[in-house]
Amino acid sequence: MRRINKMYRWSLCLIACGVASTAMGADFLSYSGQQLYQRFCSGCHGMNAHGDGKIAPSLDVAVPDLTLLAQRNRGEFPRERLVKIIDGRITIGKHVNRTMPIWGEELLRGEEGDSEAEHDESTLINKIVDYLESIQSPAANTAKHTQ
């Protein structure tokens, strides 16, 4: 039963995020970071990244407010860590059970080891991270400049 619930949550997330097997990374290279965020992340994290996405209530974990990343990291935006979380190299807290999709796998067009595909994947993830950095709460930006 637990496995079925996990598969159900995963399916919900993929559906809410608009991921289809034919929609691979290179198809999204022209998207802005905001468009990528809305396509892949807003289902859980919400349109304004406050953790209030449409499927957030159905998850076993509290979905974080992504506008507070820098504030929760003493005013420094955790860029490298965030890239690794999105691409699946780092799991955090309850993400160990991978409630959050491994976007590195979803955005990779082609095989691992294909340098062009890996470059495209990195480009997409960095666009999302750039967007998230641009929407950090003003309090976090103030804290960064006072240190």
PDB file of C-alpha atoms in Angstrom:
ATOM      1  CA  MET A   1       0.000   0.000   0.000  1.00  0.00           C
ATOM      2  CA  ARG A   2       2.845   2.390   0.872  1.00  0.00           C
ATOM      3  CA  ARG A   3       4.474   1.739  -2.523  1.00  0.00           C
ATOM      4  CA  ILE A   4       1.191   2.486  -4.288  1.00  0.00           C
ATOM      5  CA  ASN A   5       0.838   5.771  -2.370  1.00  0.00           C
ATOM      6  CA  LYS A   6       4.375   6.769  -3.347  1.00  0.00           C
ATOM      7  CA  MET A   7       3.699   5.927  -6.999  1.00  0.00           C
ATOM      8  CA  TYR A   8       0.412   7.851  -6.843  1.00  0.00           C
ATOM      9  CA  ARG A   9       2.135  10.957  -5.413  1.00  0.00           C
ATOM     10  CA  TRP A  10       4.900  10.704  -8.028  1.00  0.00           C
ATOM     11  CA  SER A  11       2.298  10.417 -10.801  1.00  0.00           C
ATOM     12  CA  LEU A  12       0.392  13.394  -9.443  1.00  0.00           C
ATOM     13  CA  CYS A  13       3.540  15.466  -9.394  1.00  0.00           C
ATOM     14  CA  LEU A  14       4.498  14.574 -12.946  1.00  0.00           C
ATOM     15  CA  ILE A  15       0.989  15.254 -14.217  1.00  0.00           C
ATOM     16  CA  ALA A  16       0.753  18.555 -12.349  1.00  0.00           C
ATOM     17  CA  CYS A  17       4.121  19.613 -13.682  1.00  0.00           C
ATOM     18  CA  GLY A  18       3.219  18.767 -17.252  1.00  0.00           C
ATOM     19  CA  VAL A  19       5.999  16.250 -17.789  1.00  0.00           C
ATOM     20  CA  ALA A  20       5.421  13.774 -20.590  1.00  0.00           C
ATOM     21  CA  SER A  21       7.841  11.239 -21.946  1.00  0.00           C
ATOM     22  CA  THR A  22       8.029  13.159 -25.222  1.00  0.00           C
ATOM     23  CA  ALA A  23       8.838  16.446 -23.483  1.00  0.00           C
ATOM     24  CA  MET A  24      12.571  16.266 -22.989  1.00  0.00           C
ATOM     25  CA  GLY A  25      15.117  18.898 -21.983  1.00  0.00           C
ATOM     26  CA  ALA A  26      16.038  20.279 -25.380  1.00  0.00           C
ATOM     27  CA  ASP A  27      12.385  21.035 -26.053  1.00  0.00           C
ATOM     28  CA  PHE A  28      12.561  23.658 -23.303  1.00  0.00           C
ATOM     29  CA  LEU A  29      15.823  25.456 -24.085  1.00  0.00           C
ATOM     30  CA  SER A  30      13.987  28.554 -25.300  1.00  0.00           C
ATOM     31  CA  TYR A  31      12.012  28.808 -22.031  1.00  0.00           C
ATOM     32  CA  SER A  32      12.941  31.430 -19.451  1.00  0.00           C
ATOM     33  CA  GLY A  33      13.721  30.389 -15.899  1.00  0.00           C
ATOM     34  CA  GLN A  34      10.276  31.565 -14.832  1.00  0.00           C
ATOM     35  CA  GLN A  35       8.589  29.517 -17.564  1.00  0.00           C
ATOM     36  CA  LEU A  36      10.606  26.437 -16.590  1.00  0.00           C
ATOM     37  CA  TYR A  37       9.726  26.972 -12.932  1.00  0.00           C
ATOM     38  CA  GLN A  38       6.033  27.296 -13.764  1.00  0.00           C
ATOM     39  CA  ARG A  39       6.154  24.185 -15.931  1.00  0.00           C
ATOM     40  CA  PHE A  40       8.109  21.902 -13.602  1.00  0.00           C
ATOM     41  CA  CYS A  41       7.978  23.299 -10.068  1.00  0.00           C
ATOM     42  CA  SER A  42       4.778  25.262  -9.496  1.00  0.00           C
ATOM     43  CA  GLY A  43       2.589  22.167  -9.113  1.00  0.00           C
ATOM     44  CA  CYS A  44       4.163  21.596  -5.701  1.00  0.00           C
ATOM     45  CA  HIS A  45       5.832  24.894  -4.827  1.00  0.00           C
ATOM     46  CA  GLY A  46       3.093  27.216  -6.129  1.00  0.00           C
ATOM     47  CA  MET A  47       3.057  29.885  -8.827  1.00  0.00           C
ATOM     48  CA  ASN A  48       4.798  32.348  -6.501  1.00  0.00           C
ATOM     49  CA  ALA A  49       7.088  29.694  -4.936  1.00  0.00           C
ATOM     50  CA  HIS A  50       5.531  29.922  -1.460  1.00  0.00           C
ATOM     51  CA  GLY A  51       5.039  26.149  -1.102  1.00  0.00           C
ATOM     52  CA  ASP A  52       1.333  26.299  -1.872  1.00  0.00           C
ATOM     53  CA  GLY A  53       1.073  24.453  -5.178  1.00  0.00           C
ATOM     54  CA  LYS A  54      -2.066  22.600  -6.199  1.00  0.00           C
ATOM     55  CA  ILE A  55      -0.756  19.195  -5.178  1.00  0.00           C
ATOM     56  CA  ALA A  56       1.161  20.309  -2.056  1.00  0.00           C
ATOM     57  CA  PRO A  57      -1.707  19.338   0.286  1.00  0.00           C
ATOM     58  CA  SER A  58      -1.630  15.755  -1.001  1.00  0.00           C
ATOM     59  CA  LEU A  59       2.058  15.259  -0.182  1.00  0.00           C
ATOM     60  CA  ASP A  60       3.481  13.746   3.008  1.00  0.00           C
ATOM     61  CA  VAL A  61       6.017  16.571   3.309  1.00  0.00           C
ATOM     62  CA  ALA A  62       5.753  20.278   3.903  1.00  0.00           C
ATOM     63  CA  VAL A  63       6.646  21.945   0.623  1.00  0.00           C
ATOM     64  CA  PRO A  64       9.177  24.725   1.287  1.00  0.00           C
ATOM     65  CA  ASP A  65       8.747  28.377   0.429  1.00  0.00           C
ATOM     66  CA  LEU A  66      11.446  28.852  -2.198  1.00  0.00           C
ATOM     67  CA  THR A  67      11.446  32.629  -1.793  1.00  0.00           C
ATOM     68  CA  LEU A  68      13.118  32.157   1.605  1.00  0.00           C
ATOM     69  CA  LEU A  69      16.098  30.054   0.528  1.00  0.00           C
ATOM     70  CA  ALA A  70      18.649  32.821   1.063  1.00  0.00           C
ATOM     71  CA  GLN A  71      17.034  33.947   4.305  1.00  0.00           C
ATOM     72  CA  ARG A  72      17.217  30.401   5.694  1.00  0.00           C
ATOM     73  CA  ASN A  73      20.887  30.269   4.637  1.00  0.00           C
ATOM     74  CA  ARG A  74      22.031  33.374   6.577  1.00  0.00           C
ATOM     75  CA  GLY A  75      21.458  35.698   3.626  1.00  0.00           C
ATOM     76  CA  GLU A  76      23.428  33.695   1.073  1.00  0.00           C
ATOM     77  CA  PHE A  77      21.582  32.108  -1.821  1.00  0.00           C
ATOM     78  CA  PRO A  78      22.606  28.408  -1.852  1.00  0.00           C
ATOM     79  CA  ARG A  79      23.095  28.132  -5.624  1.00  0.00           C
ATOM     80  CA  GLU A  80      25.333  25.044  -5.803  1.00  0.00           C
ATOM     81  CA  ARG A  81      23.284  23.141  -3.253  1.00  0.00           C
ATOM     82  CA  LEU A  82      20.051  24.006  -5.066  1.00  0.00           C
ATOM     83  CA  VAL A  83      21.434  22.827  -8.422  1.00  0.00           C
ATOM     84  CA  LYS A  84      22.395  19.521  -6.788  1.00  0.00           C
ATOM     85  CA  ILE A  85      18.969  19.146  -5.186  1.00  0.00           C
ATOM     86  CA  ILE A  86      17.191  19.753  -8.488  1.00  0.00           C
ATOM     87  CA  ASP A  87      19.432  17.429 -10.487  1.00  0.00           C
ATOM     88  CA  GLY A  88      19.206  14.698  -7.853  1.00  0.00           C
ATOM     89  CA  ARG A  89      22.770  14.642  -6.512  1.00  0.00           C
ATOM     90  CA  ILE A  90      21.553  15.749  -3.053  1.00  0.00           C
ATOM     91  CA  THR A  91      18.449  14.616  -1.219  1.00  0.00           C
ATOM     92  CA  ILE A  92      17.154  16.576   1.730  1.00  0.00           C
ATOM     93  CA  GLY A  93      15.000  15.636   4.673  1.00  0.00           C
ATOM     94  CA  LYS A  94      11.911  13.816   3.512  1.00  0.00           C
ATOM     95  CA  HIS A  95      13.098  14.143  -0.098  1.00  0.00           C
ATOM     96  CA  VAL A  96      15.076  10.997   0.664  1.00  0.00           C
ATOM     97  CA  ASN A  97      11.923   9.148  -0.387  1.00  0.00           C
ATOM     98  CA  ARG A  98      12.038  11.254  -3.572  1.00  0.00           C
ATOM     99  CA  THR A  99       8.664  12.882  -3.280  1.00  0.00           C
ATOM    100  CA  MET A 100      10.389  15.530  -5.391  1.00  0.00           C
ATOM    101  CA  PRO A 101      11.156  14.358  -8.915  1.00  0.00           C
ATOM    102  CA  ILE A 102      14.798  14.097  -9.954  1.00  0.00           C
ATOM    103  CA  TRP A 103      14.631  16.841 -12.551  1.00  0.00           C
ATOM    104  CA  GLY A 104      18.110  16.086 -13.824  1.00  0.00           C
ATOM    105  CA  GLU A 105      16.772  12.798 -15.163  1.00  0.00           C
ATOM    106  CA  GLU A 106      13.580  14.368 -16.479  1.00  0.00           C
ATOM    107  CA  LEU A 107      15.381  17.211 -18.273  1.00  0.00           C
ATOM    108  CA  LEU A 108      18.208  15.140 -19.745  1.00  0.00           C
ATOM    109  CA  ARG A 109      17.605  14.561 -23.431  1.00  0.00           C
ATOM    110  CA  GLY A 110      19.665  11.615 -24.507  1.00  0.00           C
ATOM    111  CA  GLU A 111      21.951   9.359 -22.566  1.00  0.00           C
ATOM    112  CA  GLU A 112      24.077  10.196 -19.577  1.00  0.00           C
ATOM    113  CA  GLY A 113      27.566  10.839 -20.907  1.00  0.00           C
ATOM    114  CA  ASP A 114      26.218  12.721 -23.946  1.00  0.00           C
ATOM    115  CA  SER A 115      27.961  16.056 -23.429  1.00  0.00           C
ATOM    116  CA  GLU A 116      25.414  18.054 -25.444  1.00  0.00           C
ATOM    117  CA  ALA A 117      22.485  16.547 -23.522  1.00  0.00           C
ATOM    118  CA  GLU A 118      24.228  17.148 -20.202  1.00  0.00           C
ATOM    119  CA  HIS A 119      24.950  20.762 -21.213  1.00  0.00           C
ATOM    120  CA  ASP A 120      21.269  21.291 -22.077  1.00  0.00           C
ATOM    121  CA  GLU A 121      20.218  19.764 -18.744  1.00  0.00           C
ATOM    122  CA  SER A 122      22.631  22.044 -16.883  1.00  0.00           C
ATOM    123  CA  THR A 123      21.376  25.080 -18.815  1.00  0.00           C
ATOM    124  CA  LEU A 124      17.757  24.353 -17.889  1.00  0.00           C
ATOM    125  CA  ILE A 125      18.504  23.764 -14.231  1.00  0.00           C
ATOM    126  CA  ASN A 126      20.610  26.928 -14.036  1.00  0.00           C
ATOM    127  CA  LYS A 127      17.778  28.939 -15.571  1.00  0.00           C
ATOM    128  CA  ILE A 128      15.446  27.667 -12.839  1.00  0.00           C
ATOM    129  CA  VAL A 129      18.021  28.463 -10.141  1.00  0.00           C
ATOM    130  CA  ASP A 130      18.597  31.948 -11.619  1.00  0.00           C
ATOM    131  CA  TYR A 131      14.867  32.560 -11.466  1.00  0.00           C
ATOM    132  CA  LEU A 132      14.656  31.347  -7.862  1.00  0.00           C
ATOM    133  CA  GLU A 133      17.532  33.631  -6.913  1.00  0.00           C
ATOM    134  CA  SER A 134      15.699  36.563  -8.516  1.00  0.00           C
ATOM    135  CA  ILE A 135      12.569  36.016  -6.377  1.00  0.00           C
ATOM    136  CA  GLN A 136      14.211  35.795  -2.962  1.00  0.00           C
ATOM    137  CA  SER A 137      12.398  37.796  -0.296  1.00  0.00           C
ATOM    138  CA  PRO A 138      13.664  41.352   0.239  1.00  0.00           C
ATOM    139  CA  ALA A 139      14.542  40.489   3.847  1.00  0.00           C
ATOM    140  CA  ALA A 140      16.967  37.868   2.548  1.00  0.00           C
ATOM    141  CA  ASN A 141      18.536  40.346   0.132  1.00  0.00           C
ATOM    142  CA  THR A 142      18.915  42.905   2.926  1.00  0.00           C
ATOM    143  CA  ALA A 143      20.596  40.335   5.166  1.00  0.00           C
ATOM    144  CA  LYS A 144      23.064  39.490   2.384  1.00  0.00           C
ATOM    145  CA  HIS A 145      24.127  43.115   1.963  1.00  0.00           C
ATOM    146  CA  THR A 146      24.563  43.786   5.685  1.00  0.00           C
ATOM    147  CA  GLN A 147      27.118  41.012   6.246  1.00  0.00           C
TER     148      GLN A 147
END
